[in-house]
Coordinates of C-alpha atoms and ligand atoms in Angstrom, one line a residue:
X1 CA -80.3 -111.1 -60.6
X2 CA -76.8 -112.0 -59.0
X3 CA -74.6 -109.1 -59.0
X4 CA -71.3 -109.4 -61.2
X5 CA -68.4 -107.9 -61.5
X6 CA -69.3 -106.6 -65.2
X7 CA -72.4 -104.7 -63.4
X8 CA -69.9 -103.3 -61.2
X9 CA -68.3 -102.0 -64.1
X10 CA -71.3 -100.7 -65.8
X11 CA -72.5 -98.7 -62.7
X12 CA -68.8 -97.1 -61.9
X13 CA -69.1 -93.8 -62.7
X14 CA -66.2 -92.4 -63.4
X15 CA -65.5 -88.4 -63.1
X16 CA -62.5 -88.2 -64.4
X17 CA -62.7 -85.4 -67.1
X18 CA -62.8 -83.2 -63.9
X19 CA -59.3 -84.3 -63.3
X20 CA -56.6 -81.5 -64.9
X21 CA -53.4 -82.6 -66.2
X22 CA -50.5 -83.1 -64.0
X23 CA -47.8 -81.2 -65.7
X24 CA -44.0 -80.9 -66.1
X25 CA -42.2 -79.0 -63.4
X26 CA -39.8 -77.8 -61.0
X27 CA -41.2 -78.6 -57.0
X28 CA -38.7 -76.5 -54.7
X29 CA -39.3 -77.6 -51.2
X30 CA -38.5 -74.8 -48.4
X31 CA -37.5 -76.3 -45.1
X32 CA -36.1 -79.3 -46.7
X33 CA -34.0 -80.3 -43.5
X34 CA -38.0 -80.8 -41.5
X35 CA -39.8 -83.3 -40.2
X36 CA -42.6 -83.0 -42.9
X37 CA -40.3 -83.3 -45.9
X38 CA -38.4 -86.8 -45.1
X39 CA -42.1 -87.9 -43.2
X40 CA -44.5 -86.9 -45.6
X41 CA -43.3 -85.0 -48.7
X42 CA -40.2 -87.5 -50.2
X43 CA -42.7 -90.5 -49.5
X44 CA -45.3 -89.2 -51.2
X45 CA -43.0 -87.5 -54.0
X46 CA -41.4 -91.6 -54.3
X47 CA -44.5 -93.4 -54.2
X48 CA -46.1 -91.0 -57.0
X49 CA -42.7 -91.7 -59.0
X50 CA -42.8 -95.2 -58.6
X51 CA -47.0 -95.9 -59.5
X52 CA -46.0 -93.7 -62.9
X53 CA -48.0 -91.0 -61.5
X54 CA -45.7 -88.1 -62.1
X55 CA -44.6 -86.9 -65.2
X56 CA -41.2 -88.6 -66.8
X57 CA -39.5 -85.2 -66.3
X58 CA -39.8 -83.6 -62.8
X59 CA -37.4 -81.7 -60.4
X60 CA -37.1 -81.5 -57.2
X61 CA -34.7 -78.7 -55.2
X62 CA -34.9 -79.2 -51.6
X63 CA -33.9 -75.5 -49.8
X64 CA -32.1 -75.2 -46.7
X65 CA -29.6 -73.6 -44.7
X66 CA -27.7 -76.5 -43.8
X67 CA -24.8 -77.5 -46.2
X68 CA -25.1 -80.1 -48.1
X69 CA -24.4 -81.9 -51.6
X70 CA -27.0 -83.5 -53.9
X71 CA -25.6 -86.4 -53.3
X72 CA -25.7 -86.1 -49.1
X73 CA -29.3 -85.2 -49.6
X74 CA -30.3 -87.8 -51.6
X75 CA -28.3 -90.7 -49.3
X76 CA -30.6 -88.6 -46.3
X77 CA -33.8 -89.1 -48.3
X78 CA -32.7 -92.8 -48.9
X79 CA -32.8 -93.2 -45.3
X80 CA -35.9 -91.3 -44.7
X81 CA -37.8 -93.5 -47.6
X82 CA -36.7 -96.9 -45.8
X83 CA -38.2 -95.6 -42.3
X84 CA -41.2 -93.9 -43.9
X85 CA -42.1 -95.3 -47.1
X86 CA -45.5 -97.0 -46.6
X87 CA -45.4 -99.9 -49.3
X88 CA -42.4 -101.8 -47.6
X89 CA -38.7 -102.1 -49.2
X90 CA -37.5 -99.3 -51.5
X91 CA -36.7 -100.3 -54.8
X92 CA -32.6 -100.0 -56.1
X93 CA -33.6 -99.3 -59.3
X94 CA -36.6 -97.5 -58.9
X95 CA -34.6 -95.1 -56.3
X96 CA -32.1 -94.5 -58.7
X97 CA -34.3 -92.9 -61.2
X98 CA -36.1 -91.0 -58.4
X99 CA -32.9 -89.5 -56.8
X100 CA -31.1 -88.1 -60.4
X101 CA -34.4 -86.0 -60.4
X102 CA -33.8 -84.6 -56.9
X103 CA -31.4 -81.9 -56.1
X104 CA -30.3 -79.3 -53.1
X105 CA -29.9 -75.6 -53.0
X106 CA -28.4 -74.1 -50.0
X107 CA -29.8 -71.0 -48.1
X108 CA -30.8 -68.6 -45.8
X109 CA -34.4 -68.0 -46.2
X110 CA -34.2 -64.6 -45.6
X111 CA -31.4 -63.8 -47.4
X112 CA -31.2 -63.2 -51.5
X113 CA -27.8 -65.1 -51.9
X114 CA -30.0 -68.6 -51.8
X115 CA -32.6 -67.2 -54.1
X116 CA -30.1 -66.1 -57.1
X117 CA -28.4 -69.8 -56.3
X118 CA -31.7 -71.0 -56.9
X119 CA -32.9 -68.9 -59.9
X120 CA -29.7 -70.0 -61.6
X121 CA -30.6 -73.6 -60.9
X122 CA -34.1 -73.3 -62.5
X123 CA -32.8 -71.6 -65.4
X124 CA -30.2 -74.2 -65.9
X125 CA -32.8 -76.9 -66.0
X126 CA -32.9 -78.6 -69.4
X127 CA -36.9 -77.8 -70.7
X128 CA -38.4 -74.8 -71.0
X129 CA -41.5 -76.4 -68.8
X130 CA -39.1 -77.5 -66.1
X131 CA -37.8 -73.6 -66.3
X132 CA -41.0 -72.3 -66.1
X133 CA -43.5 -74.4 -64.0
X134 CA -42.6 -73.9 -60.9
X135 CA -43.9 -75.0 -57.4
X136 CA -43.0 -73.7 -54.5
X137 CA -44.0 -76.0 -51.0
X138 CA -43.4 -73.7 -48.0
X139 CA -42.7 -76.5 -45.3
X140 CA -41.3 -74.0 -42.9
X141 CA -42.4 -72.1 -40.0
X142 CA -45.4 -69.8 -40.7
X143 CA -43.4 -66.5 -39.6
X144 CA -41.1 -67.0 -43.0
X145 CA -43.8 -67.5 -45.6
X146 CA -44.2 -64.2 -46.1
X147 CA -40.2 -63.4 -46.2
X148 CA -40.0 -66.3 -49.0
X149 CA -42.5 -65.1 -51.0
X150 CA -41.0 -61.8 -51.0
X151 CA -37.8 -63.4 -51.4
X152 CA -39.1 -65.6 -54.5
X153 CA -40.7 -62.4 -55.8
X154 CA -37.4 -60.5 -55.8
X155 CA -35.2 -63.2 -57.8
X156 CA -38.2 -63.1 -60.4
X157 CA -39.3 -66.9 -59.4
X158 CA -42.8 -65.8 -58.5
X159 CA -44.6 -63.9 -61.1
X160 CA -48.1 -62.6 -59.6
X161 CA -49.3 -61.3 -63.1
X162 CA -49.0 -63.6 -66.4
X163 CA -46.1 -65.2 -67.0
X164 CA -44.6 -68.3 -69.3
X165 CA -45.5 -71.4 -67.2
X166 CA -47.0 -71.0 -64.1
X167 CA -45.8 -70.4 -60.6
X168 CA -47.8 -72.0 -57.5
X169 CA -47.2 -71.5 -53.7
X170 CA -48.2 -74.8 -51.1
X171 CA -48.4 -73.3 -48.0
X172 CA -48.4 -75.6 -44.6
X173 CA -50.5 -75.4 -41.6
X174 CA -50.6 -73.3 -38.9
X175 CA -51.7 -70.7 -40.8
X176 CA -51.9 -68.0 -38.8
X177 CA -52.9 -68.0 -34.8
X178 CA -55.8 -66.0 -35.0
X179 CA -57.9 -64.0 -37.5
X180 CA -55.8 -61.1 -37.5
X181 CA -52.4 -63.1 -37.9
X182 CA -54.4 -65.4 -40.6
X183 CA -55.8 -62.1 -42.6
X184 CA -52.2 -60.4 -42.2
X185 CA -50.5 -63.5 -43.6
X186 CA -53.2 -63.5 -46.4
X187 CA -52.1 -60.0 -46.9
X188 CA -48.3 -60.8 -47.3
X189 CA -48.7 -63.5 -49.4
X190 CA -51.7 -61.8 -51.9
X191 CA -48.6 -59.0 -52.0
X192 CA -46.4 -61.2 -54.3
X193 CA -49.1 -64.2 -55.8
X194 CA -52.9 -64.1 -56.2
X195 CA -55.3 -66.4 -54.8
X196 CA -55.4 -69.0 -57.6
X197 CA -51.5 -69.2 -57.3
X198 CA -51.8 -70.5 -53.3
X199 CA -52.5 -73.7 -52.2
X200 CA -53.2 -73.7 -48.3
X201 CA -52.8 -77.1 -46.9
X202 CA -55.1 -79.3 -45.1
X203 CA -53.9 -82.7 -45.2
X204 CA -57.3 -84.6 -44.1
X205 CA -58.6 -82.9 -47.3
X206 CA -56.6 -85.5 -49.2
X207 CA -57.4 -88.6 -47.1
X208 CA -59.3 -90.5 -49.2
X209 CA -62.4 -91.2 -46.4
X210 CA -62.8 -87.5 -46.2
X211 CA -63.0 -87.0 -49.8
X212 CA -65.6 -89.7 -49.7
X213 CA -67.9 -87.7 -47.6
X214 CA -69.3 -85.4 -50.6
X215 CA -69.8 -88.8 -52.8
X216 CA -71.5 -90.3 -50.3
X217 CA -74.0 -87.6 -49.2
X218 CA -75.0 -86.6 -52.6
X219 CA -74.8 -89.7 -54.4
X220 CA -77.3 -91.9 -52.2
X221 CA -81.0 -90.4 -51.8
X222 CA -81.6 -92.3 -48.9
X223 CA -79.2 -90.7 -46.6
X224 CA -79.3 -87.0 -47.6
X225 CA -82.9 -86.7 -47.1
X226 CA -82.5 -87.6 -43.5
X227 CA -79.6 -85.0 -43.8
X228 CA -81.5 -82.4 -42.0
X229 CA -82.9 -80.6 -38.7
X230 CA -85.9 -83.0 -39.2
X231 CA -84.1 -86.3 -38.5
X232 CA -81.1 -85.7 -37.2
X233 CA -80.7 -85.2 -33.7
X234 CA -77.2 -84.7 -33.3
X235 CA -73.7 -85.2 -34.6
X236 CA -70.6 -86.7 -33.3
X237 CA -67.2 -85.8 -35.1
X238 CA -64.4 -87.4 -32.6
X239 CA -60.7 -86.9 -33.7
X240 CA -58.8 -88.7 -31.2
X241 CA -55.0 -89.8 -30.9
X242 CA -53.2 -92.2 -28.7
X243 CA -49.6 -90.1 -28.8
X244 CA -49.0 -87.2 -26.7
X245 CA -47.1 -84.4 -28.0
X246 CA -43.8 -86.1 -27.9
X247 CA -41.0 -84.3 -29.3
X248 CA -43.5 -81.3 -30.4
X249 CA -44.0 -79.5 -27.1
X250 CA -42.3 -76.4 -28.2
X251 CA -45.0 -76.4 -31.1
X252 CA -47.5 -77.3 -29.3
X253 CA -47.3 -75.0 -26.4
X254 CA -48.0 -72.4 -28.8
X255 CA -50.5 -73.8 -30.5
X256 CA -53.2 -76.5 -27.9
X257 CA -55.8 -78.7 -29.7
X258 CA -58.0 -76.0 -30.7
X259 CA -55.9 -74.3 -32.8
X260 CA -53.7 -77.5 -34.0
X261 CA -56.7 -79.4 -34.7
X262 CA -60.5 -77.8 -34.3
X263 CA -59.6 -74.6 -36.4
X264 CA -58.5 -76.6 -39.6
X265 CA -59.3 -80.5 -39.4
X266 CA -62.5 -80.7 -37.3
X267 CA -64.0 -77.7 -38.9
X268 CA -63.0 -78.7 -42.2
X269 CA -65.2 -82.2 -41.7
X270 CA -68.1 -80.5 -40.1
X271 CA -68.2 -77.9 -43.7
X272 CA -68.1 -81.1 -45.6
X273 CA -70.8 -83.1 -43.1
X274 CA -73.5 -80.2 -43.0
X275 CA -72.7 -77.8 -46.3
X276 CA -75.4 -77.6 -49.0
X277 CA -74.9 -79.5 -52.1
X278 CA -72.3 -77.7 -54.5
X279 CA -74.0 -76.4 -57.9
X280 CA -70.9 -78.3 -59.6
X281 CA -68.4 -80.5 -58.5
X282 CA -65.6 -77.6 -58.7
X283 CA -63.1 -76.0 -56.8
X284 CA -65.0 -72.6 -56.2
X285 CA -68.6 -74.0 -56.0
X286 CA -67.6 -76.5 -53.6
X287 CA -65.4 -74.0 -51.3
X288 CA -68.2 -71.4 -51.7
X289 CA -70.3 -74.3 -49.8
X290 CA -67.9 -74.6 -47.1
X291 CA -67.6 -71.1 -46.4
X292 CA -71.1 -70.6 -46.1
X293 CA -71.3 -73.0 -43.7
X294 CA -68.6 -71.6 -41.8
X295 CA -70.3 -68.5 -41.7
X296 CA -73.5 -69.8 -40.6
X297 CA -71.8 -71.2 -37.6
X298 CA -72.4 -69.8 -34.4
X299 CA -69.9 -67.5 -32.9
X300 CA -70.1 -68.2 -28.9
X301 CA -70.2 -65.5 -26.7
X302 CA -67.9 -65.7 -23.3
X303 CA -70.4 -66.7 -21.2
X304 CA -71.3 -69.2 -23.6
X305 CA -67.8 -70.8 -24.0
X306 CA -68.0 -72.0 -20.7
X307 CA -71.2 -74.0 -21.1
X308 CA -70.4 -75.1 -24.6
X309 CA -66.6 -75.6 -24.7
X310 CA -64.8 -78.1 -22.2
X311 CA -60.8 -78.3 -22.4
X312 CA -58.5 -80.5 -20.8
X313 CA -55.1 -81.5 -20.6
X314 CA -53.0 -85.1 -19.7
X315 CA -51.6 -86.0 -16.9
X316 CA -49.6 -89.2 -16.9
X317 CA -50.7 -92.8 -17.7
X318 CA -50.5 -95.7 -19.9
X319 CA -51.4 -96.0 -23.4
X320 CA -51.5 -99.0 -25.5
X321 CA -48.7 -100.1 -22.5
X322 CA -46.8 -96.8 -22.9
X323 CA -45.9 -94.9 -20.1
X324 CA -46.8 -90.9 -21.0
X325 CA -45.7 -88.5 -18.7
X326 CA -48.0 -85.4 -17.4
X327 CA -48.3 -83.1 -20.4
X328 CA -46.6 -80.5 -18.3
X329 CA -43.6 -82.8 -18.0
X330 CA -43.0 -82.9 -21.4
X331 CA -40.2 -81.8 -23.2
X332 CA -40.3 -78.1 -23.9
X333 CA -43.4 -77.4 -21.8
X334 CA -43.5 -75.4 -19.1
X335 CA -44.6 -76.2 -15.7
X336 CA -47.5 -74.5 -15.1
X337 CA -48.7 -74.6 -18.6
X338 CA -52.6 -73.9 -19.3
X339 CA -52.3 -75.2 -22.9
X340 CA -55.3 -77.3 -23.9
X341 CA -54.5 -81.2 -25.0
X342 CA -58.1 -82.2 -25.2
X343 CA -61.0 -80.1 -26.3
X344 CA -64.8 -80.7 -27.0
X345 CA -67.5 -78.1 -28.5
X346 CA -71.1 -77.7 -28.7
X347 CA -71.9 -75.8 -31.9
X348 CA -75.0 -74.6 -33.7
X349 CA -75.5 -74.2 -37.0
X350 CA -77.7 -70.9 -37.5
X351 CA -79.2 -72.3 -41.3
X352 CA -82.5 -73.8 -42.4
X353 CA -81.0 -76.9 -42.6
X354 CA -79.4 -77.8 -39.2
X355 CA -81.5 -75.1 -36.9
X356 CA -81.7 -76.3 -33.3
X357 CA -79.2 -79.5 -33.8
X358 CA -76.0 -79.2 -31.8
X359 CA -72.6 -80.6 -33.5
X360 CA -70.3 -81.7 -30.7
X361 CA -67.1 -81.9 -31.6
X362 CA -64.1 -83.5 -29.9
X363 CA -60.2 -84.1 -30.2
X364 CA -57.4 -84.8 -27.9
X365 CA -53.9 -86.2 -27.4
X366 CA -52.8 -88.9 -25.0
X367 CA -56.8 -90.4 -25.4
X368 CA -57.5 -94.3 -25.4
X369 CA -57.8 -94.8 -29.2
X370 CA -56.5 -93.2 -32.7
X371 CA -59.5 -92.9 -34.8
X372 CA -61.1 -90.2 -36.3
X373 CA -65.0 -90.8 -36.8
X374 CA -68.4 -88.8 -37.8
X375 CA -71.6 -90.0 -35.9
X376 CA -74.6 -88.8 -37.1
X377 CA -77.3 -89.8 -34.6
X378 CA -81.1 -89.8 -35.4
X379 CA -84.2 -89.2 -33.7
X380 CA -85.9 -91.8 -32.0
X381 CA -88.8 -93.1 -33.0
X382 CA -92.3 -92.1 -31.2
X383 CA -92.6 -93.2 -27.7
X384 CA -95.1 -96.0 -28.5
X385 CA -94.7 -99.8 -29.0
X386 CA -91.2 -100.7 -28.1
X387 CA -90.1 -97.2 -27.2
X388 CA -92.5 -96.7 -24.4
X389 CA -91.3 -99.7 -22.9
X390 CA -87.4 -100.1 -23.5
X391 CA -87.0 -96.4 -22.8
X392 CA -83.6 -95.0 -23.8
X393 CA -82.2 -99.0 -23.6
X394 CA -84.1 -98.5 -27.6
X395 CA -81.1 -97.1 -29.5
X396 CA -82.1 -94.8 -31.9
X397 CA -80.4 -95.2 -35.7
X398 CA -77.3 -93.9 -36.3
X399 CA -75.0 -93.4 -39.2
X400 CA -70.7 -93.6 -38.4
X401 CA -68.1 -92.5 -40.8
X402 CA -65.2 -94.0 -40.1
X403 CA -62.4 -91.9 -41.6
X404 CA -59.8 -94.0 -39.8
X405 CA -58.4 -96.1 -38.8
X406 CA -60.7 -99.4 -40.5
X407 CA -62.1 -97.0 -43.2
X408 CA -65.9 -97.6 -43.7
X409 CA -69.7 -96.3 -42.8
X410 CA -71.7 -98.6 -40.4
X411 CA -75.3 -98.0 -40.3
X412 CA -76.7 -98.9 -36.6
X413 CA -80.5 -100.2 -36.1
X414 CA -82.3 -102.4 -34.2
X415 CA -83.3 -105.8 -35.0
X416 CA -85.5 -108.9 -33.0
X417 CA -83.5 -111.3 -31.3
X418 CA -84.2 -114.6 -32.6
X419 CA -86.7 -117.0 -30.9
X420 CA -90.1 -116.5 -29.2
X421 CA -91.0 -113.9 -26.9
X422 CA -90.0 -110.2 -28.0
X423 CA -86.2 -109.1 -27.7
X424 CA -84.5 -106.0 -29.6
X425 CA -80.9 -105.3 -29.8
X426 CA -78.6 -102.9 -31.9
X427 CA -77.2 -104.5 -34.9
X428 CA -75.1 -103.3 -37.8
X429 CA -74.8 -102.8 -41.3
X430 CA -70.8 -102.1 -42.2
X431 CA -69.5 -101.5 -45.5
X432 CA -65.3 -101.4 -45.3
X433 CA -63.3 -100.0 -47.6
X434 CA -60.2 -102.8 -47.7
X435 CA -63.0 -105.4 -48.2
X436 CA -64.7 -103.7 -50.6
X437 CA -61.8 -102.2 -52.5
X438 CA -58.7 -103.6 -51.3
X439 CA -56.5 -101.7 -53.3
X440 CA -53.6 -99.3 -52.1
X441 CA -55.5 -96.0 -50.3
X442 CA -52.9 -93.3 -51.5
X443 CA -51.5 -91.4 -48.5
X444 CA -53.4 -87.4 -48.2
X445 CA -49.8 -86.0 -49.4
X446 CA -50.0 -88.0 -52.4
X447 CA -53.0 -86.4 -53.7
X448 CA -52.6 -83.1 -52.4
X449 CA -49.2 -82.9 -54.4
X450 CA -51.1 -84.1 -57.5
X451 CA -53.5 -81.6 -57.2
X452 CA -51.3 -78.8 -56.8
X453 CA -49.1 -79.8 -60.1
X454 CA -52.0 -80.1 -61.9
X455 CA -53.7 -76.7 -60.4
X456 CA -56.5 -77.9 -59.0
X457 CA -57.4 -76.3 -56.0
X458 CA -60.8 -78.1 -54.7
X459 CA -58.9 -79.8 -52.0
X460 CA -57.1 -76.6 -50.6
X461 CA -58.5 -74.0 -48.3
X462 CA -59.3 -70.7 -49.7
X463 CA -58.7 -67.6 -48.0
X464 CA -62.1 -66.7 -46.5
X465 CA -62.4 -70.4 -45.5
X466 CA -59.4 -70.1 -43.3
X467 CA -61.2 -66.5 -42.0
X468 CA -64.3 -68.1 -41.0
X469 CA -62.9 -70.8 -39.2
X470 CA -60.0 -68.2 -37.0
X471 CA -63.4 -66.7 -36.3
X472 CA -65.2 -69.3 -34.6
X473 CA -62.1 -70.5 -32.7
X474 CA -61.1 -66.9 -31.6
X475 CA -64.1 -66.7 -30.1
X476 CA -64.0 -69.8 -28.1
X477 CA -60.4 -68.6 -27.1
X478 CA -62.0 -65.1 -26.0
X479 CA -63.9 -67.1 -23.5
X480 CA -60.6 -68.4 -22.2
X481 CA -59.0 -65.5 -21.9
X482 CA -57.3 -64.9 -18.2
X483 CA -58.7 -68.2 -16.9
X484 CA -56.5 -71.0 -16.0
X485 CA -57.2 -74.5 -16.4
X486 CA -60.0 -75.8 -14.0
X487 CA -59.1 -78.6 -11.7
X488 CA -61.7 -81.2 -13.6
X489 CA -59.5 -80.1 -16.8
X490 CA -57.2 -82.9 -16.0
X491 CA -57.3 -86.3 -17.3
X492 CA -55.3 -89.6 -17.6
X493 CA -53.2 -90.5 -20.3
X494 CA -55.4 -93.6 -21.8
X495 CA -58.8 -92.4 -20.9
X496 CA -61.2 -90.7 -22.8
X497 CA -60.6 -86.9 -21.9
X498 CA -61.7 -85.1 -18.6
X499 CA -65.5 -85.9 -17.0
X500 CA -66.3 -82.4 -17.9
X501 CA -66.5 -83.2 -21.7
X502 CA -69.4 -86.1 -21.1
X503 CA -71.4 -83.8 -18.9
X504 CA -71.4 -81.3 -22.0
X505 CA -73.5 -83.9 -23.6
X506 CA -75.6 -85.5 -20.7
X507 CA -77.0 -82.0 -20.0
X508 CA -78.9 -82.3 -23.3
X509 CA -79.5 -86.4 -22.7
X510 CA -76.4 -87.7 -25.3
X511 CA -73.8 -89.0 -24.5
X512 CA -70.2 -89.7 -26.8
X513 CA -70.0 -93.0 -28.5
X514 CA -66.7 -94.2 -28.3
X515 CA -65.0 -95.5 -31.7
X516 CA -64.9 -99.3 -31.9
X517 CA -61.7 -100.5 -33.7
X518 CA -61.5 -104.2 -35.2
X519 CA -58.5 -105.7 -33.9
Ligands
BG6_601 C1 -51.5 -82.5 -37.6 C2 -51.3 -82.1 -36.0 O1 -52.1 -81.8 -38.3 O2 -52.6 -83.5 -37.8 C3 -50.7 -83.0 -35.1 O3 -50.2 -81.0 -36.0 C4 -51.7 -84.7 -35.6 O4 -50.8 -82.6 -33.7 C5 -51.9 -84.9 -36.9 O5 -51.3 -85.1 -34.6 C6 -53.0 -85.5 -37.2 O6 -53.1 -86.3 -38.6 P1 -53.6 -87.5 -38.7 O7 -53.5 -87.6 -40.0 O8 -52.4 -88.8 -38.0 O9 -54.6 -87.8 -37.9

């Protein structure tokens, strides 16, 4: 039988009843003059507005210290949209409607005056929903989160108990710099808001392909049966970036690749790849399983860190025709900096499903490609017939989930080379999002803003998840304590990281597979 579009329609399973309603609300953005606001938040809100996904009546108030009027802020946002809108030129008529819903409130984050003014602006909103439903987006430095929550509470804008309408806090990363600071931050926020009111962002969870990990795993029996220590040899998770730190040197010096990427994005992807099926597709069952998985990741003892973790730092080089300086020569970076711009880890998950299976994670700046992917490498066939003759030249099966770019899933297996004689070579079966669905894929922030506005916390990080992830990262940092960069840690920009990252896998007979980007 031929597949028709009608059949596709018939087999499409929609779970829309899981989606909650996006409600009319006022969104207040703290850090309104910042990069995140102009690059991500405003373009995402504009896109949602343009797509008719926001309620007709919504308002955005930008809160920051600089002196601006509604008009001057709107003009700035117009320029930002010209630069960062993902869907081509901004539509004048749409923008006018969007801009009418945007306001500016000048205020100092630590001083009461600004909050009094903000409260006045919210009280003057024309409908009860706009006055009572409030989403506070904290796009500031984390050191300000506590004070903002406190000031909002003092100004009666953020109620912890029952209130008319709802009050939510969306909190950007980084959430702390280690377990103790993250716990202290949680403590501070919890004084003014319940856990259910706190939405901690990890923008990777808003990516379509990352969300697909669970759908793919739990709706396809052929793969789920193989998703365990019996069939899987090892797993590789790569998140590589071509860019260096650019102008973010000041932030990056305090963070490094481990805190910037592993604590959040890579461990979240690991949790989704390896967790047990949740009992329901709801926020708490899903987050419960992620927490269980993260708690089963074996913490490293300081002496294991040297064997299981590699860090690196880029030296000058050329990436895609662009010269990148030494990391140590970047703006706001110390000349003798030991901050890692690359990290690779070998982790084990001590549970029934994964005992003994290595999970290799790596991420870095100024690498050869920008790509994020997960490769599940299956065990080889028994060492008879082809394997006995071809040895390691016979590739074992693998499944690659490309999260970005060229989003898709590829199954690698061996096929006979046509002709007389017996020759085998790896071939692939490929699914591409673009050719299958073609449609516009929403930006992570669009999805996350919609979810926060509808009160769905599934794609946000729960308190215990953050703390588990910090415990893993802290165990690595403890092993680095007092040790500078080794001589072999440096890698030229444009490469795939230091050679010792290859040795990390070679010791177990494994090798990194570099993402192959179609151009
Ligand atoms: C951010 C990090 O969280 O993620 C950045 O702070 C990094 O350093 C970025 O560049 C990567 O995100 P994406 O969506 O471009 O893969």
